[in-house]
Backbone as numpy.savetxt, mean C-alpha at the origin, in Angstrom:
# Nx Ny Nz CAx CAy CAz Cx Cy Cz
5.95 13.06 15.90 4.71 13.04 15.13 4.68 11.80 14.23
3.57 11.14 14.19 3.41 9.94 13.37 3.26 10.33 11.91
4.11 9.79 11.06 4.08 10.14 9.64 2.98 9.40 8.88
2.46 8.33 9.46 1.48 7.51 8.77 0.13 8.21 8.69
-0.52 8.03 7.55 -1.84 8.66 7.33 -2.95 7.63 7.31
-2.57 6.35 7.26 -3.59 5.29 7.21 -3.00 4.03 7.82
-3.86 3.28 8.50 -3.45 2.04 9.15 -4.57 1.01 9.01
-4.18 -0.22 8.71 -5.14 -1.31 8.55 -4.65 -2.52 9.33
-5.52 -3.08 10.16 -5.17 -4.28 10.91 -5.59 -5.50 10.11
-4.69 -6.49 10.05 -4.98 -7.76 9.36 -4.40 -8.90 10.16
-4.74 -10.12 9.75 -4.25 -11.31 10.43 -3.75 -12.30 9.39
-2.60 -12.92 9.67 -2.01 -13.91 8.77 -2.87 -15.17 8.77
-3.17 -15.66 7.58 -3.94 -16.90 7.42 -2.97 -18.05 7.14
-3.35 -19.25 7.55 -2.48 -20.43 7.41 -1.94 -20.59 6.00
-2.79 -20.43 5.00 -2.38 -20.71 3.63 -1.41 -19.68 3.06
-1.14 -18.62 3.80 -0.19 -17.61 3.33 1.24 -17.94 3.72
1.41 -19.04 4.48 2.73 -19.41 4.99 3.35 -20.51 4.13
4.68 -20.52 4.11 5.40 -21.54 3.35 5.82 -22.68 4.27
6.64 -23.59 3.76 7.07 -24.75 4.54 7.86 -24.36 5.78
8.46 -23.19 5.78 9.23 -22.72 6.94 8.33 -22.17 8.05
7.02 -22.09 7.76 6.09 -21.61 8.76 5.99 -20.10 8.84
6.56 -19.42 7.85 6.50 -17.95 7.82 5.74 -17.51 6.57
5.27 -16.27 6.59 4.53 -15.75 5.44 5.43 -15.78 4.21
4.92 -16.36 3.14 5.65 -16.37 1.87 5.80 -14.94 1.38
6.97 -14.63 0.86 7.28 -13.25 0.46 6.25 -12.64 -0.48
5.68 -13.41 -1.38 4.73 -12.88 -2.35 3.46 -12.35 -1.68
3.11 -12.90 -0.54 1.89 -12.47 0.14 1.99 -11.06 0.70
3.20 -10.60 0.94 3.36 -9.23 1.43 2.87 -8.22 0.39
3.03 -8.55 -0.88 2.50 -7.65 -1.92 0.99 -7.56 -1.83
0.33 -8.67 -1.50 -1.12 -8.65 -1.31 -1.49 -7.75 -0.14
-0.75 -7.87 0.96 -1.02 -7.02 2.13 -0.88 -5.54 1.77
0.20 -5.22 1.06 0.43 -3.82 0.68 -0.67 -3.31 -0.25
-1.04 -4.14 -1.23 -2.08 -3.73 -2.17 -3.43 -3.55 -1.47
-3.77 -4.49 -0.61 -5.05 -4.39 0.10 -5.09 -3.11 0.94
-3.98 -2.78 1.57 -3.92 -1.55 2.37 -4.12 -0.32 1.50
-3.45 -0.27 0.34 -3.64 0.88 -0.56 -5.08 0.97 -1.03
-5.67 -0.15 -1.38 -7.06 -0.14 -1.86 -8.01 0.33 -0.77
-7.81 -0.14 0.45 -8.66 0.29 1.56 -8.47 1.78 1.85
-7.23 2.26 1.74 -6.98 3.69 1.91 -7.75 4.48 0.85
-7.66 4.05 -0.41 -8.35 4.76 -1.48 -9.86 4.74 -1.25
-10.39 3.60 -0.83 -11.82 3.51 -0.54 -12.20 4.49 0.57
-11.32 4.65 1.56 -11.60 5.57 2.67 -11.65 7.03 2.20
-11.03 7.32 1.06 -11.06 8.69 0.51 -12.21 8.88 -0.47
-12.99 7.81 -0.69 -14.13 7.90 -1.60 -13.83 7.48 -3.03
-12.65 6.91 -3.26 -12.27 6.50 -4.61 -12.68 5.05 -4.85
-13.35 4.80 -5.97 -13.75 3.46 -6.38 -12.95 3.06 -7.61
-12.21 1.95 -7.52 -11.43 1.48 -8.67 -12.32 1.19 -9.87
-13.49 0.59 -9.62 -14.40 0.25 -10.71 -14.88 1.52 -11.41
-15.27 2.52 -10.64 -15.75 3.78 -11.23 -14.63 4.47 -11.99
-13.41 4.44 -11.44 -12.28 5.06 -12.14 -12.05 4.39 -13.49
-12.05 3.07 -13.49 -11.81 2.33 -14.73 -12.87 2.66 -15.78
-14.13 2.77 -15.35 -15.20 3.13 -16.27 -14.99 4.51 -16.88
-14.26 5.38 -16.16 -13.95 6.72 -16.65 -12.64 6.76 -17.43
-12.00 5.59 -17.61 -10.75 5.53 -18.36 -9.52 5.87 -17.54
-9.66 5.85 -16.21 -8.54 6.18 -15.32 -8.11 4.93 -14.58
-6.84 4.54 -14.78 -6.33 3.32 -14.15 -5.02 3.59 -13.43
-5.06 3.63 -12.09 -3.80 3.72 -11.34 -3.11 2.36 -11.38
-1.82 2.36 -11.65 -1.08 1.10 -11.76 0.25 1.20 -11.01
0.74 0.05 -10.59 2.04 -0.02 -9.91 3.13 -0.02 -10.97
4.12 0.86 -10.78 5.26 0.92 -11.68 6.48 0.20 -11.11
6.62 0.22 -9.78 7.78 -0.40 -9.14 7.47 -0.66 -7.67
7.99 -1.79 -7.18 7.84 -2.13 -5.75 9.21 -2.53 -5.21
9.50 -2.02 -4.03 10.70 -2.44 -3.30 10.24 -2.89 -1.91
10.69 -4.08 -1.51 10.31 -4.60 -0.20 11.56 -5.07 0.54
11.68 -4.65 1.80 12.77 -5.11 2.66 12.13 -5.89 3.81
12.46 -7.16 3.90 11.89 -8.04 4.91 12.73 -7.95 6.18
12.08 -7.66 7.32 12.79 -7.42 8.57 12.55 -8.51 9.61
11.30 -8.79 9.93 10.94 -9.81 10.92 9.81 -10.65 10.32
9.95 -11.97 10.29 8.90 -12.78 9.66 7.60 -12.78 10.45
6.51 -12.83 9.71 5.19 -13.03 10.29 4.85 -14.51 10.17
4.07 -15.00 11.13 3.67 -16.41 11.15 2.16 -16.52 11.21
1.65 -17.71 10.95 0.22 -17.94 10.97 -0.40 -17.46 12.27
-1.48 -16.71 12.15 -2.19 -16.21 13.31 -1.70 -14.85 13.79
-0.53 -14.41 13.34 -0.05 -13.09 13.75 -1.01 -12.01 13.28
-1.32 -11.10 14.17 -2.08 -9.91 13.82 -1.04 -8.83 13.53
-1.26 -8.07 12.46 -0.29 -7.05 12.10 -0.98 -5.77 11.66
-0.23 -4.69 11.71 -0.71 -3.38 11.28 0.05 -2.99 10.03
-0.70 -2.71 8.99 -0.12 -2.25 7.73 -0.38 -0.75 7.65
0.71 0.03 7.62 0.60 1.48 7.67 1.19 2.10 6.41
0.69 3.29 6.07 1.24 3.96 4.90 1.22 5.47 5.03
2.10 6.08 4.24 2.06 7.51 3.96 2.48 7.67 2.52
2.26 8.83 1.92 2.59 8.98 0.51 3.20 10.33 0.19
3.92 10.32 -0.92 4.54 11.53 -1.46 4.28 11.56 -2.96
4.36 12.75 -3.53 4.24 12.89 -4.99 5.62 13.23 -5.53
6.04 12.49 -6.56 7.33 12.72 -7.21 7.07 12.77 -8.71
7.03 13.96 -9.28 6.69 14.10 -10.69 5.27 13.65 -10.90
5.07 12.70 -11.83 3.71 12.18 -12.04 3.43 10.94 -11.19
4.42 10.51 -10.42 4.26 9.32 -9.59 3.74 9.68 -8.20
2.90 8.78 -7.68 2.57 8.80 -6.27 3.34 7.65 -5.66
4.12 7.95 -4.62 4.94 6.93 -3.98 4.36 6.65 -2.60
3.96 5.38 -2.41 3.41 4.93 -1.14 4.53 4.29 -0.33
4.75 4.80 0.85 5.71 4.22 1.79 4.88 3.40 2.76
5.10 2.08 2.72 4.24 1.18 3.47 5.08 0.29 4.38
4.72 0.28 5.65 5.42 -0.52 6.64 4.43 -1.44 7.34
4.89 -2.64 7.65 4.06 -3.62 8.34 4.71 -3.94 9.67
3.91 -3.85 10.74 4.37 -4.11 12.10 3.57 -5.24 12.72
4.27 -6.17 13.38 3.59 -7.21 14.14 2.94 -6.53 15.34
1.66 -6.75 15.53 0.93 -6.03 16.58 1.36 -6.44 17.98
1.64 -7.72 18.20 1.94 -8.21 19.55 3.13 -7.50 20.20
4.16 -7.21 19.41 5.36 -6.61 20.00 5.83 -5.34 19.27
5.10 -4.93 18.23 5.45 -3.72 17.51 6.66 -3.84 16.60
7.17 -5.06 16.41 8.36 -5.24 15.57 8.03 -4.98 14.11
8.95 -4.31 13.44 8.83 -4.05 12.01 9.02 -5.35 11.25
8.05 -5.73 10.44 8.13 -6.95 9.64 8.59 -6.64 8.21
8.14 -5.50 7.67 8.46 -5.18 6.28 8.45 -3.67 6.07
9.40 -3.22 5.25 9.41 -1.84 4.76 9.21 -1.92 3.26
8.20 -1.24 2.77 7.92 -1.27 1.34 7.80 0.12 0.76
8.20 0.23 -0.50 8.02 1.46 -1.26 7.36 1.06 -2.57
6.18 1.66 -2.82 5.41 1.32 -4.01 5.21 2.58 -4.85
5.78 2.57 -6.04 5.63 3.70 -6.96 4.45 3.41 -7.88
3.52 4.35 -7.95 2.35 4.18 -8.79 2.27 5.32 -9.80
1.68 5.02 -10.94 1.42 6.02 -11.97 -0.02 5.87 -12.41
-0.48 6.82 -13.18 -1.85 6.81 -13.64 -1.89 6.73 -15.16
-2.71 5.82 -15.65 -2.94 5.70 -17.09 -4.36 6.21 -17.36
-4.44 7.26 -18.16 -5.73 7.87 -18.46 -6.02 7.66 -19.95
-7.10 6.96 -20.22 -7.48 6.62 -21.60 -6.30 6.01 -22.36
-5.60 5.09 -21.69 -4.52 4.35 -22.33 -3.18 5.06 -22.38
-3.08 6.27 -21.82 -1.82 7.02 -21.87 -1.35 7.39 -20.47
-0.06 7.26 -20.25 0.53 7.69 -19.00 0.25 9.16 -18.80
-0.27 9.54 -17.63 -0.71 10.91 -17.45 -0.72 11.30 -15.98
-0.70 12.59 -15.75 -0.95 13.12 -14.42 -2.45 12.98 -14.17
-2.85 12.95 -12.91 -4.26 12.82 -12.60 -4.69 13.95 -11.68
-5.48 14.84 -12.19 -6.00 15.94 -11.37 -6.86 15.41 -10.23
-7.59 14.34 -10.50 -8.43 13.72 -9.46 -7.58 13.31 -8.27
-6.50 12.54 -8.52 -5.64 12.10 -7.43 -4.93 13.27 -6.78
-4.51 14.25 -7.58 -3.88 15.44 -7.00 -4.80 16.08 -5.98
-6.07 16.20 -6.32 -7.04 16.83 -5.41 -7.33 15.96 -4.20
-7.57 14.67 -4.43 -7.92 13.76 -3.33 -6.76 13.58 -2.36
-5.54 13.48 -2.89 -4.37 13.18 -2.05 -3.75 14.41 -1.40
-4.09 15.60 -1.85 -3.45 16.83 -1.35 -3.38 16.89 0.18
-4.45 16.58 0.91 -4.36 16.68 2.37 -3.48 15.61 3.02
-3.14 14.57 2.28 -2.40 13.43 2.85 -0.92 13.42 2.53
-0.48 14.29 1.65 0.90 14.23 1.17 1.90 14.58 2.26
2.93 13.76 2.38 4.02 14.02 3.31 4.98 15.01 2.68
5.45 15.93 3.47 6.39 16.93 2.98 7.69 16.80 3.76
8.77 16.93 3.06 10.10 16.84 3.69 10.34 18.04 4.57
């Protein structure tokens, strides 16, 4: 059974590569963030509307393990699943090169919610994410 709950196809742009001709490590964070944002949009969540309500999801920690480099023009699939750990939502995000299915990156992104300036649990996210949560 596929553990992933969301998948986004993207393509490496020339300016995302370094002198070695591979994607610069910092750009992978952009890929991961864009995937999370698109996932949230697919669930009906708007970051702008949340912020206006005083609710701000933020990244607390990121871990990335680089496996196979991506190069300019590579099409890749950014996939995710999530778990809840205490007040944190942990996004497990993997990036695969589409042409051969090779794993390019394994990422773990821990997020928390700040409500009206205070670290807090979010009933909204609990409700929205309930159907998507991975269980051991």
